[in-house]
Short mmCIF file of C-alpha atoms in Angstrom, two decimals:
data_model
loop_
_atom_site.label_atom_id
_atom_site.label_comp_id
_atom_site.label_asym_id
_atom_site.label_seq_id
_atom_site.Cartn_x
_atom_site.Cartn_y
_atom_site.Cartn_z
CA MET H 1 -39.69 50.82 -59.05
CA SER H 2 -37.56 48.26 -60.65
CA LEU H 3 -35.01 46.74 -58.40
CA HIS H 4 -33.03 43.68 -59.72
CA ILE H 5 -30.05 41.89 -58.07
CA GLY H 6 -28.77 41.11 -61.53
CA SER H 7 -27.79 44.85 -61.35
CA PHE H 8 -24.75 44.02 -58.99
CA VAL H 9 -22.82 42.58 -61.95
CA ARG H 10 -24.18 44.75 -64.75
CA HIS H 11 -23.26 48.04 -62.94
CA HIS H 12 -19.78 46.98 -62.39
CA ALA H 13 -19.46 45.48 -65.95
CA ILE H 14 -20.09 49.18 -67.20
CA SER H 15 -18.46 51.26 -64.72
CA THR H 16 -15.23 49.01 -64.01
CA PRO H 17 -15.40 46.43 -66.71
CA ASP H 18 -11.82 45.22 -66.31
CA ALA H 19 -11.97 44.72 -62.54
CA PRO H 20 -11.79 41.09 -61.42
CA ALA H 21 -15.15 39.67 -60.17
CA LEU H 22 -14.06 36.04 -59.74
CA ARG H 23 -10.75 34.18 -59.17
CA VAL H 24 -10.26 30.46 -59.40
CA GLY H 25 -6.67 29.49 -58.69
CA GLU H 26 -4.34 31.98 -60.43
CA GLU H 27 -6.99 32.73 -63.14
CA ALA H 28 -9.40 35.71 -62.83
CA MET H 29 -12.79 36.70 -64.58
CA ASN H 30 -13.64 40.39 -64.79
CA TYR H 31 -16.95 41.99 -64.54
CA ARG H 32 -17.43 42.58 -68.33
CA THR H 33 -16.69 38.84 -69.16
CA LEU H 34 -19.04 37.62 -66.29
CA ASP H 35 -21.83 39.93 -67.59
CA ARG H 36 -21.38 38.69 -71.07
CA ARG H 37 -21.01 34.94 -70.10
CA ALA H 38 -24.26 35.29 -67.98
CA ALA H 39 -25.81 36.94 -71.22
CA GLY H 40 -24.85 33.98 -73.11
CA CYS H 41 -26.25 31.69 -70.67
CA ALA H 42 -29.46 33.45 -70.42
CA ALA H 43 -29.87 33.05 -74.26
CA ARG H 44 -29.40 29.47 -73.93
CA LEU H 45 -31.86 29.24 -71.02
CA ARG H 46 -34.51 31.14 -73.26
CA ASP H 47 -33.91 28.69 -76.10
CA LEU H 48 -34.83 25.82 -73.70
CA GLY H 49 -38.03 27.46 -73.07
CA VAL H 50 -37.21 28.96 -69.68
CA ALA H 51 -39.52 32.03 -69.32
CA ALA H 52 -39.77 34.85 -66.58
CA GLY H 53 -40.62 33.31 -63.09
CA ASP H 54 -39.59 29.93 -63.98
CA ARG H 55 -37.32 28.15 -61.46
CA VAL H 56 -33.82 27.17 -62.56
CA MET H 57 -32.05 24.74 -59.95
CA ILE H 58 -28.37 24.65 -59.66
CA ILE H 59 -27.00 21.65 -57.87
CA LEU H 60 -23.25 22.51 -58.12
CA PRO H 61 -20.27 23.16 -55.76
CA ASN H 62 -18.73 26.60 -55.71
CA CYS H 63 -17.36 27.03 -59.26
CA VAL H 64 -17.57 29.51 -62.29
CA GLU H 65 -20.37 27.44 -63.78
CA TRP H 66 -22.39 28.08 -60.58
CA VAL H 67 -21.93 31.87 -61.02
CA VAL H 68 -22.77 31.94 -64.57
CA LEU H 69 -25.76 29.78 -64.31
CA TYR H 70 -27.07 31.79 -61.38
CA GLN H 71 -26.53 35.35 -63.15
CA GLY H 72 -27.71 33.87 -66.32
CA ALA H 73 -31.03 32.74 -64.74
CA LEU H 74 -31.37 36.37 -63.22
CA GLN H 75 -30.86 38.02 -66.68
CA ALA H 76 -33.41 35.44 -68.13
CA GLY H 77 -35.94 36.69 -65.63
CA ALA H 78 -36.00 33.19 -64.08
CA ILE H 79 -35.66 32.45 -60.37
CA PRO H 80 -32.44 30.60 -59.28
CA VAL H 81 -32.63 27.91 -56.77
CA PRO H 82 -29.15 26.87 -55.66
CA ILE H 83 -28.91 23.53 -53.88
CA ASN H 84 -26.17 22.12 -51.95
CA PRO H 85 -24.82 18.89 -53.97
CA LEU H 86 -23.87 17.21 -50.60
CA LEU H 87 -27.47 16.26 -49.98
CA ALA H 88 -28.49 12.63 -50.60
CA ALA H 89 -30.20 11.58 -53.68
CA ALA H 90 -33.44 10.97 -51.83
CA GLU H 91 -33.26 14.48 -50.28
CA LEU H 92 -32.42 16.01 -53.71
CA ALA H 93 -35.35 14.30 -55.40
CA ALA H 94 -37.77 15.34 -52.75
CA ILE H 95 -36.67 19.04 -53.25
CA VAL H 96 -36.82 18.94 -56.99
CA ALA H 97 -40.42 17.33 -56.77
CA ASP H 98 -41.42 20.33 -54.22
CA CYS H 99 -39.88 22.97 -56.36
CA GLN H 100 -40.81 21.65 -59.86
CA PRO H 101 -38.06 23.58 -61.51
CA ARG H 102 -38.07 24.15 -65.35
CA VAL H 103 -34.52 22.93 -65.67
CA VAL H 104 -31.97 21.36 -63.27
CA PHE H 105 -28.23 21.67 -63.61
CA ALA H 106 -25.81 19.15 -62.02
CA ARG H 107 -22.73 17.30 -62.67
CA ALA H 108 -22.74 13.75 -64.12
CA ALA H 109 -23.38 11.67 -60.95
CA ILE H 110 -26.18 13.81 -59.60
CA ALA H 111 -27.83 14.08 -63.00
CA ALA H 112 -27.87 10.49 -63.43
CA GLN H 113 -29.33 9.85 -60.00
CA LEU H 114 -31.97 12.58 -60.54
CA ARG H 115 -32.83 11.12 -63.87
CA GLN H 116 -33.33 7.66 -62.44
CA SER H 117 -35.59 8.81 -59.44
CA LEU H 118 -37.55 11.30 -61.35
CA GLY H 119 -38.32 9.08 -64.39
CA ASP H 120 -38.26 11.92 -66.87
CA GLY H 121 -34.84 13.40 -67.00
CA SER H 122 -35.53 15.79 -69.88
CA ALA H 123 -35.19 18.71 -67.66
CA VAL H 124 -31.86 17.60 -66.03
CA ILE H 125 -28.65 18.71 -67.63
CA ASP H 126 -25.33 17.35 -66.96
CA ILE H 127 -23.12 20.39 -66.85
CA ASP H 128 -20.13 18.26 -67.53
CA ALA H 129 -21.54 16.65 -70.95
CA GLN H 130 -23.24 19.75 -72.03
CA PRO H 131 -21.20 22.85 -71.35
CA PHE H 132 -23.62 25.74 -70.92
CA THR H 133 -21.72 28.68 -69.48
CA ALA H 134 -18.81 29.11 -71.92
CA ASN H 135 -20.50 31.25 -74.55
CA GLU H 136 -20.65 35.17 -74.57
CA ALA H 137 -23.39 37.42 -75.73
CA ASP H 138 -24.22 41.01 -75.78
CA PRO H 139 -26.32 41.75 -72.67
CA ARG H 140 -29.80 42.70 -72.81
CA PRO H 141 -31.43 45.09 -70.50
CA LEU H 142 -32.14 43.39 -67.27
CA PRO H 143 -35.83 42.29 -66.73
CA SER H 144 -38.08 44.55 -64.73
CA ALA H 145 -38.47 43.49 -61.20
CA GLY H 146 -40.50 44.94 -58.22
CA SER H 147 -38.75 45.14 -54.94
CA ASP H 148 -40.96 42.43 -53.41
CA ASP H 149 -40.72 40.10 -56.31
CA VAL H 150 -39.09 36.80 -55.69
CA ALA H 151 -35.26 36.82 -56.45
CA LEU H 152 -34.43 33.36 -55.49
CA ILE H 153 -35.38 30.32 -53.39
CA LEU H 154 -33.07 28.86 -50.85
CA TYR H 155 -34.05 25.34 -49.63
CA SER H 156 -33.42 23.62 -46.24
CA SER H 157 -35.18 20.92 -44.57
CA GLY H 158 -38.06 21.89 -42.28
CA SER H 159 -38.63 20.68 -38.64
CA THR H 160 -40.99 17.99 -40.32
CA GLY H 161 -38.15 16.74 -42.54
CA LEU H 162 -39.95 17.98 -45.38
CA PRO H 163 -38.31 20.43 -47.95
CA LYS H 164 -38.85 23.95 -47.16
CA GLY H 165 -38.11 26.77 -49.71
CA VAL H 166 -37.50 30.24 -48.53
CA GLU H 167 -38.59 32.88 -50.90
CA LEU H 168 -36.27 35.90 -50.83
CA SER H 169 -36.97 39.03 -52.74
CA HIS H 170 -34.90 41.52 -54.64
CA ALA H 171 -35.26 44.06 -51.93
CA ASN H 172 -34.29 41.35 -49.29
CA ILE H 173 -30.93 40.66 -50.90
CA PHE H 174 -30.28 44.32 -51.77
CA TRP H 175 -30.61 45.42 -48.20
CA ASN H 176 -28.54 42.51 -46.79
CA ALA H 177 -25.73 42.96 -49.43
CA GLN H 178 -25.37 46.67 -48.44
CA ALA H 179 -25.54 45.84 -44.79
CA PHE H 180 -22.64 43.46 -44.85
CA ALA H 181 -20.72 45.47 -47.60
CA PHE H 182 -20.73 48.89 -45.87
CA ASP H 183 -22.13 48.62 -42.39
CA LEU H 184 -20.15 45.57 -41.37
CA LEU H 185 -16.97 45.19 -43.49
CA ARG H 186 -16.60 48.69 -45.23
CA LEU H 187 -15.77 46.87 -48.48
CA THR H 188 -14.04 48.68 -51.46
CA PRO H 189 -13.26 47.17 -55.04
CA GLN H 190 -9.90 46.27 -53.73
CA ASP H 191 -11.28 43.81 -51.36
CA ARG H 192 -10.81 39.99 -51.92
CA GLY H 193 -13.25 37.54 -50.30
CA LEU H 194 -12.80 34.02 -49.47
CA THR H 195 -15.11 31.34 -47.90
CA GLY H 196 -15.28 27.58 -47.57
CA LEU H 197 -18.97 27.79 -47.30
CA PRO H 198 -21.25 26.57 -50.23
CA LEU H 199 -22.85 29.49 -52.21
CA SER H 200 -26.20 27.56 -51.94
CA HIS H 201 -26.05 28.47 -48.08
CA VAL H 202 -27.71 31.64 -47.12
CA PHE H 203 -24.41 32.67 -45.39
CA GLY H 204 -22.21 32.02 -48.34
CA HIS H 205 -24.85 33.35 -50.83
CA THR H 206 -25.61 36.56 -49.27
CA CYS H 207 -22.95 37.66 -46.93
CA LEU H 208 -19.97 36.93 -49.23
CA TYR H 209 -21.21 36.30 -52.73
CA SER H 210 -23.97 39.11 -53.02
CA ALA H 211 -22.22 41.59 -50.81
CA PHE H 212 -18.73 41.40 -52.66
CA LEU H 213 -20.47 41.74 -56.10
CA PHE H 214 -22.50 44.59 -54.77
CA ALA H 215 -19.44 46.35 -53.76
CA GLY H 216 -17.57 45.68 -57.00
CA ALA H 217 -15.00 43.44 -55.02
CA SER H 218 -13.71 40.16 -56.15
CA ILE H 219 -14.49 36.47 -54.77
CA THR H 220 -12.17 33.52 -54.87
CA LEU H 221 -14.10 30.38 -55.49
CA VAL H 222 -13.13 27.15 -53.69
CA GLU H 223 -15.26 23.99 -53.78
CA ARG H 224 -14.61 22.94 -50.15
CA PHE H 225 -12.84 24.13 -47.09
CA ASP H 226 -9.32 22.98 -46.60
CA ALA H 227 -7.23 24.89 -43.89
CA THR H 228 -3.86 24.29 -45.58
CA ALA H 229 -5.27 25.63 -48.94
CA VAL H 230 -7.10 28.75 -47.25
CA LEU H 231 -3.79 29.99 -45.62
CA GLY H 232 -2.07 29.43 -48.94
CA MET H 233 -4.69 31.57 -50.78
CA ILE H 234 -4.80 34.13 -48.05
CA HIS H 235 -0.92 34.44 -48.69
CA SER H 236 -0.93 34.24 -52.44
CA GLN H 237 -3.97 36.03 -53.35
CA LYS H 238 -3.86 38.80 -50.68
CA ILE H 239 -7.28 37.73 -49.37
CA THR H 240 -8.67 40.50 -47.20
CA VAL H 241 -11.89 38.87 -45.74
CA PHE H 242 -12.57 35.28 -44.77
CA MET H 243 -16.12 33.86 -43.67
CA GLY H 244 -16.85 30.64 -42.16
CA VAL H 245 -18.61 28.46 -39.59
CA PRO H 246 -16.98 27.81 -36.18
CA THR H 247 -15.54 24.54 -37.28
CA MET H 248 -13.28 26.23 -39.87
CA TYR H 249 -12.06 28.64 -37.36
CA TRP H 250 -11.45 25.72 -35.00
CA THR H 251 -9.42 23.99 -37.80
CA LEU H 252 -7.60 27.15 -38.89
CA LEU H 253 -6.51 27.72 -35.17
CA ARG H 254 -4.67 24.34 -35.39
CA GLU H 255 -3.09 24.90 -38.68
CA PRO H 256 0.62 25.93 -38.60
CA ILE H 257 1.53 29.01 -40.54
CA PRO H 258 4.52 28.68 -42.78
CA GLU H 259 7.26 31.21 -42.04
CA SER H 260 7.30 32.48 -45.75
CA TYR H 261 3.61 33.36 -45.60
CA ASP H 262 2.59 37.10 -45.49
CA LEU H 263 -0.99 37.35 -44.29
CA SER H 264 -0.97 41.04 -43.70
CA SER H 265 -3.71 41.58 -46.32
CA TRP H 266 -6.12 39.76 -44.10
CA ARG H 267 -8.22 42.37 -42.24
CA ALA H 268 -11.36 40.97 -41.23
CA CYS H 269 -13.47 37.50 -40.56
CA VAL H 270 -17.09 36.75 -40.15
CA ALA H 271 -18.32 33.73 -38.09
CA GLY H 272 -21.88 32.49 -38.43
CA GLY H 273 -23.99 29.37 -38.50
CA GLN H 274 -23.77 28.59 -35.02
CA ALA H 275 -22.16 30.14 -31.91
CA LEU H 276 -18.45 30.47 -31.91
CA PRO H 277 -16.85 29.10 -28.74
CA GLU H 278 -15.30 32.13 -26.90
CA ASP H 279 -12.04 30.22 -26.33
CA VAL H 280 -11.74 29.67 -30.19
CA HIS H 281 -12.53 33.31 -30.73
CA ARG H 282 -9.93 34.65 -28.58
CA LYS H 283 -7.16 32.36 -29.50
CA PHE H 284 -7.86 32.72 -33.24
CA GLU H 285 -7.60 36.68 -32.96
CA ALA H 286 -4.46 36.20 -30.82
CA LYS H 287 -2.81 33.78 -33.40
CA PHE H 288 -3.59 35.70 -36.61
CA GLY H 289 -4.14 39.31 -35.42
CA VAL H 290 -7.45 39.38 -37.41
CA GLN H 291 -10.86 40.24 -35.72
CA ILE H 292 -13.88 37.97 -36.11
CA SER H 293 -17.33 39.38 -36.32
CA GLU H 294 -19.90 36.89 -34.98
CA GLY H 295 -23.50 37.51 -35.93
CA TYR H 296 -27.00 36.02 -35.75
CA GLY H 297 -29.19 35.27 -38.79
CA MET H 298 -31.40 32.78 -40.49
CA SER H 299 -32.56 32.04 -44.22
CA GLU H 300 -35.80 33.52 -43.20
CA ALA H 301 -33.92 36.90 -42.72
CA SER H 302 -31.95 36.62 -45.84
CA PRO H 303 -29.96 36.17 -43.32
CA SER H 304 -28.54 39.13 -41.29
CA VAL H 305 -30.13 40.02 -38.22
CA THR H 306 -27.28 41.25 -35.77
CA GLY H 307 -23.64 41.60 -36.02
CA CYS H 308 -20.59 42.36 -33.95
CA ARG H 309 -19.13 45.60 -35.52
CA LEU H 310 -15.41 45.36 -36.12
CA TRP H 311 -14.69 49.08 -35.80
CA GLY H 312 -16.09 51.87 -33.45
CA ALA H 313 -18.10 49.53 -30.98
CA PRO H 314 -17.22 47.64 -27.82
CA ARG H 315 -16.18 43.99 -28.30
CA LYS H 316 -18.38 41.57 -26.30
CA TYR H 317 -17.30 37.94 -26.86
CA GLY H 318 -20.11 35.46 -26.78
CA SER H 319 -22.42 38.05 -28.20
CA ALA H 320 -23.98 37.99 -31.61
CA GLY H 321 -23.75 41.83 -31.69
CA GLN H 322 -26.30 44.68 -32.43
CA PRO H 323 -29.12 44.79 -35.03
CA TYR H 324 -28.31 46.19 -38.51
CA LEU H 325 -29.90 49.35 -39.72
CA GLY H 326 -33.69 48.92 -39.98
CA VAL H 327 -33.69 45.59 -37.97
CA GLN H 328 -36.01 45.41 -34.86
CA LEU H 329 -35.84 42.81 -32.10
CA ARG H 330 -38.15 41.61 -29.53
CA ILE H 331 -37.67 38.86 -26.75
CA VAL H 332 -41.11 37.38 -25.72
CA ASP H 333 -42.28 34.80 -23.30
CA ASP H 334 -44.57 31.98 -24.47
CA GLU H 335 -47.53 34.30 -24.25
CA GLY H 336 -45.96 36.96 -26.44
CA ARG H 337 -45.18 39.36 -23.69
CA ASP H 338 -42.02 41.33 -24.14
CA MET H 339 -39.26 40.33 -21.59
CA PRO H 340 -37.08 42.90 -19.80
CA ARG H 341 -33.23 43.31 -20.61
CA GLY H 342 -31.37 40.24 -19.53
CA GLU H 343 -34.26 38.04 -19.49
CA ARG H 344 -34.59 35.16 -21.80
CA GLY H 345 -37.35 34.43 -24.41
CA GLU H 346 -38.11 33.69 -27.97
CA ILE H 347 -36.42 36.07 -30.55
CA LEU H 348 -38.59 38.00 -32.83
CA VAL H 349 -37.28 39.80 -35.80
CA ALA H 350 -38.76 42.60 -38.07
CA GLY H 351 -36.96 44.42 -40.74
CA PRO H 352 -36.06 44.92 -44.54
CA GLY H 353 -34.45 41.31 -44.73
CA ILE H 354 -37.39 39.30 -43.65
CA ALA H 355 -38.39 36.70 -46.43
CA ARG H 356 -41.67 36.75 -48.22
CA GLY H 357 -42.44 33.31 -46.82
CA TYR H 358 -42.11 29.59 -47.68
CA PHE H 359 -42.74 28.45 -51.12
CA ARG H 360 -46.21 26.93 -51.58
CA GLN H 361 -46.46 26.43 -47.70
CA PRO H 362 -49.01 29.11 -46.72
CA GLU H 363 -49.81 27.53 -43.24
CA LEU H 364 -46.06 27.32 -42.35
CA THR H 365 -45.72 30.96 -43.61
CA ALA H 366 -48.60 32.10 -41.43
CA GLN H 367 -47.21 30.37 -38.42
CA THR H 368 -43.57 31.74 -38.76
CA PHE H 369 -44.34 35.19 -40.08
CA ARG H 370 -46.98 36.93 -37.87
CA ASN H 371 -48.16 40.57 -37.61
CA GLY H 372 -44.96 41.74 -39.28
CA TRP H 373 -42.71 39.61 -37.13
CA LEU H 374 -40.59 36.64 -37.79
CA TYR H 375 -40.73 34.04 -35.04
CA SER H 376 -37.26 32.61 -34.92
CA GLY H 377 -37.81 29.57 -32.61
CA ASP H 378 -34.46 30.62 -31.03
CA ILE H 379 -34.10 31.61 -27.48
CA GLY H 380 -31.89 34.62 -26.36
CA TYR H 381 -31.66 37.85 -24.49
CA LEU H 382 -30.58 41.43 -25.00
CA ASP H 383 -28.15 43.10 -22.68
CA GLU H 384 -28.33 46.79 -21.53
CA ASP H 385 -26.46 47.97 -24.64
CA GLY H 386 -28.76 46.14 -27.00
CA TYR H 387 -26.36 43.29 -27.79
CA LEU H 388 -28.01 40.01 -28.66
CA TYR H 389 -27.06 36.70 -26.88
CA VAL H 390 -28.53 33.49 -28.47
CA VAL H 391 -28.52 30.82 -25.55
CA ASP H 392 -30.56 27.97 -26.63
CA ARG H 393 -33.02 26.75 -29.29
CA LYS H 394 -36.70 26.45 -29.07
CA LYS H 395 -36.83 24.04 -31.77
CA GLU H 396 -34.83 20.71 -31.66
CA MET H 397 -32.53 21.60 -34.62
CA ILE H 398 -28.87 20.34 -34.25
CA ILE H 399 -26.12 22.58 -35.77
CA SER H 400 -22.99 20.71 -36.66
CA GLY H 401 -20.23 22.04 -38.68
CA GLY H 402 -22.45 24.88 -39.72
CA TYR H 403 -25.14 22.73 -41.10
CA ASN H 404 -28.69 22.78 -39.74
CA ILE H 405 -29.81 19.18 -39.05
CA TYR H 406 -33.23 18.12 -37.94
CA PRO H 407 -33.43 15.06 -35.57
CA ARG H 408 -36.43 13.62 -37.20
CA GLU H 409 -34.67 13.34 -40.65
CA ILE H 410 -32.26 10.87 -38.96
CA GLU H 411 -34.94 9.21 -36.77
CA GLU H 412 -37.06 8.45 -39.83
CA VAL H 413 -34.19 6.54 -41.38
CA ALA H 414 -33.35 4.83 -38.19
CA HIS H 415 -36.70 3.72 -37.52
CA ALA H 416 -36.79 1.87 -40.67
CA VAL H 417 -33.89 -0.47 -39.64
CA GLU H 418 -35.38 -3.81 -38.66
CA GLY H 419 -34.88 -4.45 -34.91
CA ILE H 420 -34.96 -0.83 -33.83
CA TYR H 421 -37.79 0.08 -31.55
CA GLU H 422 -37.15 3.74 -30.88
CA VAL H 423 -34.52 6.35 -31.52
CA ALA H 424 -33.79 9.95 -30.65
CA ALA H 425 -30.87 11.96 -32.24
CA ILE H 426 -29.55 14.92 -30.40
CA GLY H 427 -26.58 17.23 -30.61
CA VAL H 428 -23.95 17.12 -27.76
CA PRO H 429 -21.09 19.86 -27.55
CA ASP H 430 -17.99 19.22 -29.66
CA ASP H 431 -15.01 21.44 -29.84
CA ARG H 432 -14.58 21.17 -33.71
CA LEU H 433 -18.03 20.91 -34.98
CA GLY H 434 -19.78 22.86 -32.35
CA GLU H 435 -22.35 19.81 -31.96
CA ARG H 436 -21.93 16.26 -32.91
CA ILE H 437 -24.83 13.98 -33.53
CA VAL H 438 -25.43 11.15 -31.06
CA ALA H 439 -28.28 8.72 -31.78
CA TYR H 440 -29.88 7.05 -28.62
CA VAL H 441 -31.46 3.75 -29.66
CA VAL H 442 -33.84 1.33 -27.90
CA LEU H 443 -33.90 -2.14 -29.70
CA GLU H 444 -36.97 -4.52 -29.98
CA ALA H 445 -36.95 -7.30 -27.37
CA GLY H 446 -34.43 -10.03 -28.53
CA ALA H 447 -33.09 -7.95 -31.41
CA SER H 448 -29.47 -7.17 -32.28
CA VAL H 449 -28.51 -4.29 -34.48
CA PRO H 450 -24.83 -3.47 -34.88
CA GLU H 451 -23.90 0.22 -34.75
CA GLU H 452 -22.25 -0.26 -38.13
CA THR H 453 -25.53 -1.24 -39.74
CA LEU H 454 -27.39 1.76 -38.66
CA LEU H 455 -24.79 4.11 -39.69
CA GLN H 456 -24.54 2.55 -43.06
CA ARG H 457 -28.25 2.93 -43.51
CA CYS H 458 -27.92 6.64 -42.61
CA GLY H 459 -24.98 7.09 -44.85
CA ASP H 460 -26.91 5.49 -47.74
CA GLN H 461 -29.98 7.99 -47.29
CA LEU H 462 -28.64 11.00 -45.81
CA ALA H 463 -26.10 13.75 -46.45
CA ARG H 464 -22.74 12.67 -44.91
CA TYR H 465 -22.90 15.51 -42.31
CA LYS H 466 -26.23 14.27 -41.09
CA VAL H 467 -24.90 10.80 -40.16
CA PRO H 468 -24.54 10.31 -36.30
CA ARG H 469 -21.07 10.36 -34.96
CA GLU H 470 -22.02 7.85 -32.36
CA VAL H 471 -24.69 5.47 -31.38
CA ARG H 472 -25.69 4.48 -27.78
CA PHE H 473 -28.00 1.83 -26.74
CA LEU H 474 -30.57 2.25 -23.89
CA ASP H 475 -33.12 0.00 -22.44
CA ALA H 476 -35.63 2.89 -22.61
CA LEU H 477 -35.61 6.52 -23.77
CA PRO H 478 -36.30 8.98 -20.76
CA ARG H 479 -39.77 10.57 -20.95
CA ASN H 480 -41.34 13.73 -19.47
CA ALA H 481 -44.67 13.62 -17.56
CA THR H 482 -46.67 13.89 -20.80
CA GLY H 483 -45.09 10.71 -22.30
CA LYS H 484 -42.87 12.82 -24.68
CA ILE H 485 -39.17 11.90 -25.06
CA ASP H 486 -37.07 14.03 -22.70
CA ARG H 487 -34.47 15.50 -25.03
CA ARG H 488 -33.00 17.65 -22.28
CA ARG H 489 -32.30 14.60 -20.26
CA LEU H 490 -30.60 13.04 -23.26
CA ARG H 491 -28.48 15.97 -23.80
CA ASP H 492 -27.43 15.91 -20.17
CA LEU H 493 -26.66 12.07 -20.55
CA GLY H 494 -24.45 13.02 -23.57
CA ARG H 495 -22.55 15.76 -21.60
CA GLU H 496 -21.98 13.60 -18.62
CA SER H 497 -20.49 10.80 -20.76
CA GLN H 498 -17.88 13.21 -22.43
#
């Protein structure tokens, strides 16, 4: 059976061609125009030699060009690979080298950086210098695609600091889009969605972008989150659904509401990326009169696993909700034995959203996807009603401002600074970011390394959100009985010094 996520736009281009699909500022693009612009883009991609199964990398912020390139790649039978443009040049180069895309689209500065680092820039297109998305064409039939065929690849850094591409199938995205559109949000074509999340992030890509196109609703595109602008758009564009990470809700909570604003269209919010503090959750709902659904997911689940239903189910603050239709959960100990309700263990997930695996990483795929179950590496428990609570992370990942950050990425950069003997990066609780990064540093005997030197090196080689917010110097890092760095003790030190 052919199942293709390009049919989201194609279906509505035929059934409701004049309905708005995208909004940028006060301008709107309907489904017919989006489909025709994507068809024009697909034709140009074919002229470049892009064939079925080739990878098309899109390193752009949220914009019309992103959407047209993404849909154009799908119509050409290619595999879109959206990448966050906030990544540092070295990180982007590593991902490009791993993915080996047929063509890369970026704006001028990033395109120039990639050409320099790659040596051969023939496949890197500066979207500012070569407009690629303005021409329309008569749409061709969508390529045939099996439900398990790769639809797209989403990249995130692995725990080793190496690039990790998650292969998501057409069936994965179909299932996730309908779960959010109907089970959670009950979307109609009259809904208008807004997010400050990058569409290259699985939350922004699937939960908002794919779900709203699936439902024939419209999406307002913004390049970055700004609380004042978000409230202005909810008022002026009659936004119905907002999605964001906890940092955004923390910021909106502190934003004054102009007396002239009418926010009555706003009916639902979704929070993800990391746990939403209960205090922020309650105060936000009280201030705006809009309920927030908090959920649990990950790229490997495309991403939705559980969600707190907005209607017809009990509200449990602090919970990530109940599984979506078709999702199964297990909580297991280190030996793989199932834990009773209320007992903590690793969260295992099975269901129609589980990814095919990691791109060209069979060993990591076999380690993470076992016997039909996704081993999440997260620690949680189920209560008596089947609500999931995520309480800790088995892995050492830091989640700051909704971004996943692995300590080794920071530590590798810091270790290269002359005079630094040891370093360990951890996350400590932060009201706004969820966690902020603190680097604990041990210097070589007699060395002197100013904090500014380390932060400058990190800023040069890492995305801004990965740069530590604070550096603390110690005589030695705490270690456990086996000689490993005791990160739990470091986190305790971080809390004690707040």
